[in-house]
Coordinates of C-alpha atoms and ligand atoms in Angstrom, one line a residue:
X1 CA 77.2 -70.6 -22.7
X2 CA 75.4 -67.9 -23.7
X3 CA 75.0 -64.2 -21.9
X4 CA 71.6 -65.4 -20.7
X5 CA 72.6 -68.3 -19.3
X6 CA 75.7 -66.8 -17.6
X7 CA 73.6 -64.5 -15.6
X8 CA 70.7 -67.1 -14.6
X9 CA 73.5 -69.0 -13.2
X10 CA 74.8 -66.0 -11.3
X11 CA 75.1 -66.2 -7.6
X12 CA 74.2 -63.7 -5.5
X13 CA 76.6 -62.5 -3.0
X14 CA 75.6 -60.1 -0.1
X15 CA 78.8 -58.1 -0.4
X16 CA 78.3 -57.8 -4.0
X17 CA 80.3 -54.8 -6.0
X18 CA 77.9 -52.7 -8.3
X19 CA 78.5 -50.2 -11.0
X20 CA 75.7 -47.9 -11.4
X21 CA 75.1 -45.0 -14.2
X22 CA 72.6 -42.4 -14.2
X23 CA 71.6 -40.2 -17.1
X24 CA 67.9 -39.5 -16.8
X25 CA 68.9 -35.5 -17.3
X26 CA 71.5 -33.2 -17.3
X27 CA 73.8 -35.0 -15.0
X28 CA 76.1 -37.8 -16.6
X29 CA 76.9 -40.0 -12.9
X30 CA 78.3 -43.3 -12.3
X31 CA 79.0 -44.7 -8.6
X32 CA 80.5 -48.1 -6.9
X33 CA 78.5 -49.4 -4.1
X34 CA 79.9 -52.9 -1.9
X35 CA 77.2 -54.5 -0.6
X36 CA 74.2 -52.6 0.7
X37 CA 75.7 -49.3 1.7
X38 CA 79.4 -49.0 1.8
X39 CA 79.8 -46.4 -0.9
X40 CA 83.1 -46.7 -2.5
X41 CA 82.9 -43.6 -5.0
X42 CA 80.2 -41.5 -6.5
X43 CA 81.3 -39.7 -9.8
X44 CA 78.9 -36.1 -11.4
X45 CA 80.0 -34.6 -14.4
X46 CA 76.6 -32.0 -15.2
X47 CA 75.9 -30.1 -18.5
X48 CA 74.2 -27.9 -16.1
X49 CA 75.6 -25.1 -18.0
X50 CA 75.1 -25.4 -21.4
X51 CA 71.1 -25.4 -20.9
X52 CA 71.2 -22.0 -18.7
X53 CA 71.2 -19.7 -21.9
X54 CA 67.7 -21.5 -22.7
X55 CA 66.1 -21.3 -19.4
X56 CA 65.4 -25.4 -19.3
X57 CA 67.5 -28.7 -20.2
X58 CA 67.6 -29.3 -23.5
X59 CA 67.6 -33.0 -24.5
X60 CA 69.7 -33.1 -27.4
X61 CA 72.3 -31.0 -26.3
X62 CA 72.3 -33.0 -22.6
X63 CA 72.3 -36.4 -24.9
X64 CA 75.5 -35.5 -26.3
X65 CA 77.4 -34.1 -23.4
X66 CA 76.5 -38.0 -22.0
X67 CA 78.3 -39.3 -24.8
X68 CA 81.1 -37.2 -24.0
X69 CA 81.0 -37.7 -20.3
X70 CA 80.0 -41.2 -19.6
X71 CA 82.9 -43.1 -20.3
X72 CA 85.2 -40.4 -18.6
X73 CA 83.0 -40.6 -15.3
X74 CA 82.7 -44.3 -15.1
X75 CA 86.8 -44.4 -15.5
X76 CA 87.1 -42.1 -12.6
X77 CA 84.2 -44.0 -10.4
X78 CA 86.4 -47.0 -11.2
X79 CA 89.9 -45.8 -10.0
X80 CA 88.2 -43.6 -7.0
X81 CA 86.6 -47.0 -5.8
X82 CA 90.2 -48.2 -5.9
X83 CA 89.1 -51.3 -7.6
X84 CA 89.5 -52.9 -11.3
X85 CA 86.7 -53.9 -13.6
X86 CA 87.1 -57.4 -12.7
X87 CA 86.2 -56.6 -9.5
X88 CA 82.4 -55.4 -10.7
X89 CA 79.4 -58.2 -10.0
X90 CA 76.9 -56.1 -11.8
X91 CA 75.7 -53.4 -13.2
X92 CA 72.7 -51.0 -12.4
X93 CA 71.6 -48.1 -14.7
X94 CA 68.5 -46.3 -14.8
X95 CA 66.0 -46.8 -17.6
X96 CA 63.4 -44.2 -16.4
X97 CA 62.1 -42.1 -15.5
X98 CA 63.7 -39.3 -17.7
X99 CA 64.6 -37.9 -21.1
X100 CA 64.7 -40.8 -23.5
X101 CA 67.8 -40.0 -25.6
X102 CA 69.6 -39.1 -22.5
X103 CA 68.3 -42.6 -20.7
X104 CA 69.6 -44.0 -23.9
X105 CA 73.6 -43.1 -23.5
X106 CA 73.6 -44.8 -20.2
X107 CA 71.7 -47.5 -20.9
X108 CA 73.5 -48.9 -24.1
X109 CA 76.7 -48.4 -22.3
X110 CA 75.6 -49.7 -19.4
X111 CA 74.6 -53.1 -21.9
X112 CA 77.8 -53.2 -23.3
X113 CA 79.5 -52.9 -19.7
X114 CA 77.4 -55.9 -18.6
X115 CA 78.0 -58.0 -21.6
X116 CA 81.7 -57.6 -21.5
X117 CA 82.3 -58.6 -18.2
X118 CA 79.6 -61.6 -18.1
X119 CA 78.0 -59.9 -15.2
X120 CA 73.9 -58.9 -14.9
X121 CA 72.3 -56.1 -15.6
X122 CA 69.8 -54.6 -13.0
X123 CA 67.4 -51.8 -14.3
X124 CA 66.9 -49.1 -11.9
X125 CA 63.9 -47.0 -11.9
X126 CA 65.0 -43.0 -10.8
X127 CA 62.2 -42.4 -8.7
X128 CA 62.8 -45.7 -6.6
X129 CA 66.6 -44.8 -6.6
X130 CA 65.8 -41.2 -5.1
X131 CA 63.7 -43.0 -2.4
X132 CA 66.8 -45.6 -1.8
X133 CA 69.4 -42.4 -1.4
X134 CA 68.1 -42.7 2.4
X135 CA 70.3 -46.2 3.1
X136 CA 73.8 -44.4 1.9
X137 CA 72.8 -41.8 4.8
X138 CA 71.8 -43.9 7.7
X139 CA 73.1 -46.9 7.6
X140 CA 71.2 -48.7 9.9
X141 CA 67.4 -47.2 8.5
X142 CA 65.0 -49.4 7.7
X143 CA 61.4 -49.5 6.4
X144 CA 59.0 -48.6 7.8
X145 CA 59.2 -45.1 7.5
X146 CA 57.4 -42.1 5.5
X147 CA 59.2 -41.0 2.6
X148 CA 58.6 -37.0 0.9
X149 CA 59.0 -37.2 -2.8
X150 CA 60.5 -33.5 -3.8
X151 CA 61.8 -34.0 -7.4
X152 CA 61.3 -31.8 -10.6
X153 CA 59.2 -34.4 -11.9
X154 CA 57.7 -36.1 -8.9
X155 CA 55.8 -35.0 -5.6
X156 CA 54.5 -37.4 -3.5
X157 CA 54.1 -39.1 0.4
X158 CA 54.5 -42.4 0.1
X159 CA 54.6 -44.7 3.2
X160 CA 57.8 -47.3 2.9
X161 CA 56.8 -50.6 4.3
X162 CA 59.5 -52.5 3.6
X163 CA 62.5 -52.5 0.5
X164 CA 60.1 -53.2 -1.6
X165 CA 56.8 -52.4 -0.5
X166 CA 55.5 -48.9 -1.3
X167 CA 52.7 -47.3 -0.1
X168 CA 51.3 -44.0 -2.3
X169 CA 49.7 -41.8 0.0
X170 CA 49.3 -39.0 -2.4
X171 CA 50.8 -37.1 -4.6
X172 CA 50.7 -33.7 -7.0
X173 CA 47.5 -33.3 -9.1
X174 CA 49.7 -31.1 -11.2
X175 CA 53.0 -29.4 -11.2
X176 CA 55.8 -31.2 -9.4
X177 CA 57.4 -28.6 -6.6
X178 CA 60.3 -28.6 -8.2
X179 CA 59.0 -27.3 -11.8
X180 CA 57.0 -25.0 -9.8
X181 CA 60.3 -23.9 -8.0
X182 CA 62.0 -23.7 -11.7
X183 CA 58.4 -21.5 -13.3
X184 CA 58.9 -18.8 -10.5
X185 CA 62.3 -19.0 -11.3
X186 CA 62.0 -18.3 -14.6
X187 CA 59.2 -15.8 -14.1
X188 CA 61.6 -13.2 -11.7
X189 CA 64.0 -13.9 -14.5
X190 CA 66.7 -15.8 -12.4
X191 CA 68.2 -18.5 -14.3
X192 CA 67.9 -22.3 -14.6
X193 CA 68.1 -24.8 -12.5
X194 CA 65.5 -22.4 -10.6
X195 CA 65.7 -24.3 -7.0
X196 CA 68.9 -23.4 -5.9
X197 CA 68.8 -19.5 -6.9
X198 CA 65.1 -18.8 -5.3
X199 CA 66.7 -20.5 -2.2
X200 CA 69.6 -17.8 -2.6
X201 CA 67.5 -15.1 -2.9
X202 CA 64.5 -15.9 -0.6
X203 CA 67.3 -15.9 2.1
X204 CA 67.3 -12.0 1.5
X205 CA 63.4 -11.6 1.8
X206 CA 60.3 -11.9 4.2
X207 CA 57.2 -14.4 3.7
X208 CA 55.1 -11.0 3.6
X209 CA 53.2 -11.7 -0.1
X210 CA 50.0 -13.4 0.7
X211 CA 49.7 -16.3 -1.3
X212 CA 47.6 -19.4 -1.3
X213 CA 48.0 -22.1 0.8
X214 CA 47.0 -25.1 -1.8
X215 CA 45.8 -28.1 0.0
X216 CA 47.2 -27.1 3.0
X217 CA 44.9 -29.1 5.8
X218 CA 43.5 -30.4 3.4
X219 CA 43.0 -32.8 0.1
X220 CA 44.8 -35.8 2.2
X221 CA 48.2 -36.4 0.8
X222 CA 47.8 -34.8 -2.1
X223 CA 49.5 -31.4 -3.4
X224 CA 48.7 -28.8 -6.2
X225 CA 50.9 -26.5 -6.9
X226 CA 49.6 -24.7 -10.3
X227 CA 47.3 -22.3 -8.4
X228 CA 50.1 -21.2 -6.5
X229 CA 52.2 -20.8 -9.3
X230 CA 49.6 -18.5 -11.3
X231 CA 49.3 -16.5 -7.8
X232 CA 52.8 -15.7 -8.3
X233 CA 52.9 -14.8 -11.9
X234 CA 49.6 -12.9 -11.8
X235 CA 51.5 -11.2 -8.9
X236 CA 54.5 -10.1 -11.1
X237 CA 52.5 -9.3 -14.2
X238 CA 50.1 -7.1 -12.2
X239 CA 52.7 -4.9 -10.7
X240 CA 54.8 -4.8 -14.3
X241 CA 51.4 -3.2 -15.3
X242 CA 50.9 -0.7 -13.0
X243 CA 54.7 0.3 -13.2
X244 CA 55.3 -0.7 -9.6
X245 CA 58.2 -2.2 -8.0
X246 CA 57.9 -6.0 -6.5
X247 CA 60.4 -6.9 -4.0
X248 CA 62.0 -10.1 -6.0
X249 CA 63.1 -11.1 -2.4
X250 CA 60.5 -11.5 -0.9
X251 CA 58.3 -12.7 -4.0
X252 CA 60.9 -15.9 -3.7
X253 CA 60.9 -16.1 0.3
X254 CA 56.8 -16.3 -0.1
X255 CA 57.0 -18.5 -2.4
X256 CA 59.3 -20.8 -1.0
X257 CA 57.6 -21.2 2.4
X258 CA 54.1 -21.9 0.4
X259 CA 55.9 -24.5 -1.4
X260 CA 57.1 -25.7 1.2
X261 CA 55.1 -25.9 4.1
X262 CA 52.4 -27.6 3.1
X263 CA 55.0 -31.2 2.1
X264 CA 56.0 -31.0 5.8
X265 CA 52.7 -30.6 7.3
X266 CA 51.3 -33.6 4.9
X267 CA 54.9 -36.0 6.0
X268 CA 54.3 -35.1 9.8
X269 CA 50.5 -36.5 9.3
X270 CA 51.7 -39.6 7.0
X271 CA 53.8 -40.6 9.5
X272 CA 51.0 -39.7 12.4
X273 CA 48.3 -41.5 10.5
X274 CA 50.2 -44.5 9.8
X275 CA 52.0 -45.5 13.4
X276 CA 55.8 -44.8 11.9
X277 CA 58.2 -43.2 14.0
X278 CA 60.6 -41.6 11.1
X279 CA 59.9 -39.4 8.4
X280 CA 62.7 -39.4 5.4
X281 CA 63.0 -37.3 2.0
X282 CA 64.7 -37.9 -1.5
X283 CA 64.9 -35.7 -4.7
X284 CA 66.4 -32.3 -6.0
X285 CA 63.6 -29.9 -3.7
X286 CA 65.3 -31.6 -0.3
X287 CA 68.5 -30.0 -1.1
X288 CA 66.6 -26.9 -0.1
X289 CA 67.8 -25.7 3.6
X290 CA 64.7 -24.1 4.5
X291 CA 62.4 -27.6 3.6
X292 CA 65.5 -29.4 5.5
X293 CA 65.1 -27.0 8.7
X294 CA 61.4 -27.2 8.7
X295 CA 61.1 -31.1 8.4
X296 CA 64.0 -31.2 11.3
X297 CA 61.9 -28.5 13.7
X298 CA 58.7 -30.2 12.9
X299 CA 59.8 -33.9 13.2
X300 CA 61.6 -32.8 16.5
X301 CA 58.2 -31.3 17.9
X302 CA 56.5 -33.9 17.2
X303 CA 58.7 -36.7 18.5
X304 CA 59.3 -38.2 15.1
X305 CA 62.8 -39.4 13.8
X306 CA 63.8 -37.1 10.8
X307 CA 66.9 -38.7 8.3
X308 CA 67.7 -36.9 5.4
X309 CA 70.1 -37.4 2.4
X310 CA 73.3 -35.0 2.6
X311 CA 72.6 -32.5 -0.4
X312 CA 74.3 -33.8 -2.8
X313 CA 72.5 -37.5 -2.8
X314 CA 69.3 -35.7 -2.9
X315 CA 70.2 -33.9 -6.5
X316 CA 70.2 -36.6 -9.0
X317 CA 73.5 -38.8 -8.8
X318 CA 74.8 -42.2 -9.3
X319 CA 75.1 -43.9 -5.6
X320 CA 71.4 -43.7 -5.2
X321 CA 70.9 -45.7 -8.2
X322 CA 74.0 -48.2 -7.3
X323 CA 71.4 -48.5 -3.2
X324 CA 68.3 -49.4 -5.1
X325 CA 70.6 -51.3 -7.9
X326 CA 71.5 -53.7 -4.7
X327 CA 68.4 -54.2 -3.1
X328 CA 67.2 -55.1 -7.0
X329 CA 70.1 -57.2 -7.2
X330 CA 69.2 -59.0 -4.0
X331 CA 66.2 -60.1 -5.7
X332 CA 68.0 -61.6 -8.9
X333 CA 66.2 -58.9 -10.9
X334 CA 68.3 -58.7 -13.9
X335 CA 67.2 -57.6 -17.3
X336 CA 68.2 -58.8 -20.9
X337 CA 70.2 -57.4 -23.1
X338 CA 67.0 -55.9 -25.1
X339 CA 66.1 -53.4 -22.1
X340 CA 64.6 -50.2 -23.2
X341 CA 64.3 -46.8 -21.9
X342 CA 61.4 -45.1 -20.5
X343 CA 60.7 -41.8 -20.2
X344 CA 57.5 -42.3 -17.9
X345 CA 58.8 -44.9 -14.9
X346 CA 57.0 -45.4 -11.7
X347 CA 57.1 -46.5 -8.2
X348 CA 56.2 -50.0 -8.6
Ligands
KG4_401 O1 65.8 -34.9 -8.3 P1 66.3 -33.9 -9.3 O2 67.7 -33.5 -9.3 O3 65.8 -34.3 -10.7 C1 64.6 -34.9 -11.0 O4 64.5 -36.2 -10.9 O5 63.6 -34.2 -11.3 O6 65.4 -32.6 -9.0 C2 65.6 -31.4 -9.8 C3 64.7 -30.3 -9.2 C4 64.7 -29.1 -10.0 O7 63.4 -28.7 -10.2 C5 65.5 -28.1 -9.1 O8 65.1 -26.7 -9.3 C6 65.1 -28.6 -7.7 O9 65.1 -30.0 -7.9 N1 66.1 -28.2 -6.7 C7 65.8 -27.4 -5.7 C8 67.0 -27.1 -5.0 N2 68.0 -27.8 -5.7 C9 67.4 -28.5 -6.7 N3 64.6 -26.8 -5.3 C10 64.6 -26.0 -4.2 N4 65.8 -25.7 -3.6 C11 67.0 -26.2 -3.9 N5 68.1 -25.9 -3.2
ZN402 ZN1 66.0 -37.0 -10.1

């Protein structure tokens, strides 16, 4: 029998044990999941800081830490699950969305993982997998609910009818909130990944910068955050030229709540407009506290269920792709041995 026909005859089983690897970026990952959400072990290894001394990832540099990482990561997934690799009943990687030669590390050993143990293959897109982080937190969630997109490449409100079943309410027009997050960064000279270090230093400012307010009430679900971003670096440039000081604080505290505001205001109205009770988040931006707090205060004020990943499934890991690897699995979607990487991957 060929590989093929091994996995056509597969069967599925509900309680099903899946290896999943993720190397879209900077972060080499690989998880066990049992079934639909009994995580067994979730595995990072990030090359975070070998990009920091060039203000951005750099793809060939995070290609190769993969190569270095992967098989180190999967062997520590693997004993941490306290299983063997006989144990595994597939294998989920993602494909895309993401830098191609990192994708590429992950994927061919994710191949040669799946073709030595006879078991299928199930390509994961990394946007759907940041979406799917939600089932590892509350076990008992399920669609419908809205769901706010906050990535570095990805912003968007998308209505969640059912595993499967994705609704785009809107999304960025241009910058993601997360590269906007990373540009200010950059631009009040703080270093890469930008997110985390505004959050650390808007803590010490006030919102006291005007700035504007985007599509704020309005533009239905959709978001724009270049004009806000040029606010901000006009703001900068304009007081280096005039010799004044800017309170770098405060710049970042302004900023943040700009940013901000306007996803929670547009999730509260998703989940108004469409008759759903809970409003959920996935991607790097929701490991911000302040986007956390608000979504909890305004959710809570406006009697609406609020369940979001714990931090570190909302960065980009390896058990988010092992919860949408199982509801793929489910399906019997399993891909051949000739699967390619994509740097551009949607919802859908
Ligand atoms: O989801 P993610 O890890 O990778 C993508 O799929 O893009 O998101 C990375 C983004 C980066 O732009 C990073 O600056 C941002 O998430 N980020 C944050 C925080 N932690 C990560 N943004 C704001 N506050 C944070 N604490
Ligand atoms: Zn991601």
């Amino acid at each position: 029998m060929t590989y093929q026909d091994i996995i056509s005859n597969h069967v599925i089983k509900e309680n099903a044990i899946i290896l999943a690897i993720e190397s879209s970026c900077d972060e080499t990952a690989c998880a066990v999941l049992r079934g639909r959400n009994e995580l067994l072990s979730s595995e990072i290894e990030s090359s975070m800081t070998e990009h920091i001394k060039f203000g951005g990832v750099v793809p060939e540099v995070a290609s190769r830490a993969h190569t270095t990482a992967l098989s180190i990561v999967v062997d520590r997934a693997i004993k941490n699950a306290g299983i063997t690799l006989k144990d595994i009943d597939a294998v989920a990687v993602t494909y895309g969305a993401g830098l191609l030669g990192a994708l590429l590390v992950g994927l061919s050993y994710a191949k040669a993982l799946a073709y030595s143990l006879q078991v299928p293959l199930i390509p994961v897109s990394h946007i759907r997998g940041h979406l799917a982080a939600i089932y590892l937190a509350d076990k008992k969630l399920k669609p419908p609910f809205i769901s706010l997109l906050a990535s570095g490449g990805h912003t968007a409100i998308i209505e969640v009818q059912s595993y499967e079943n994705f609704n785009i309410l809107g999304g960025t027009l241009d910058d993601a909130v997360g590269e906007a997050f990373d540009k200010i960064a950059r631009v009040l000279g703080l270093n890469y990944p930008g997110g985390p270090n505004i959050e650390r230093l808007a803590k010490e400012g006030k919102p006291n910068i005007k700035l504007p307010l985007m599509l704020k009430g309005k533009g239905g679900y959709d978001f724009s955050y270049s004009g806000l971003k040029t606010a901000v670096i006009n703001y900068v440039h304009r007081a280096n030229q005039l010799g004044e000081d800017i309170n770098k604080a405060d710049v970042a505290c302004s900023f943040q709540c700009s940013a901000v505001d306007v996803l929670v205001e547009k999730a509260i109205l998703a989940a108004k407009e469409c008759g759903v009770d809970t409003v959920t988040a996935g991607g790097g931006v929701v490991a911000n506290g302040y986007l956390r707090e608000r979504l909890n205060n305004e959710c809570a004020k406006n009697g609406l269920k609020v369940v979001l990943p714990p931090k570190n499934l909302c960065t980009d890991n390896a058990a988010m792709i092992a919860s949408e690897g199982y509801i793929q699995y489910l399906k019997g979607n399993f891909a051949s041995l000739d699967l390619n990487a994509s740097a551009r991957v949607g919802l859908k």
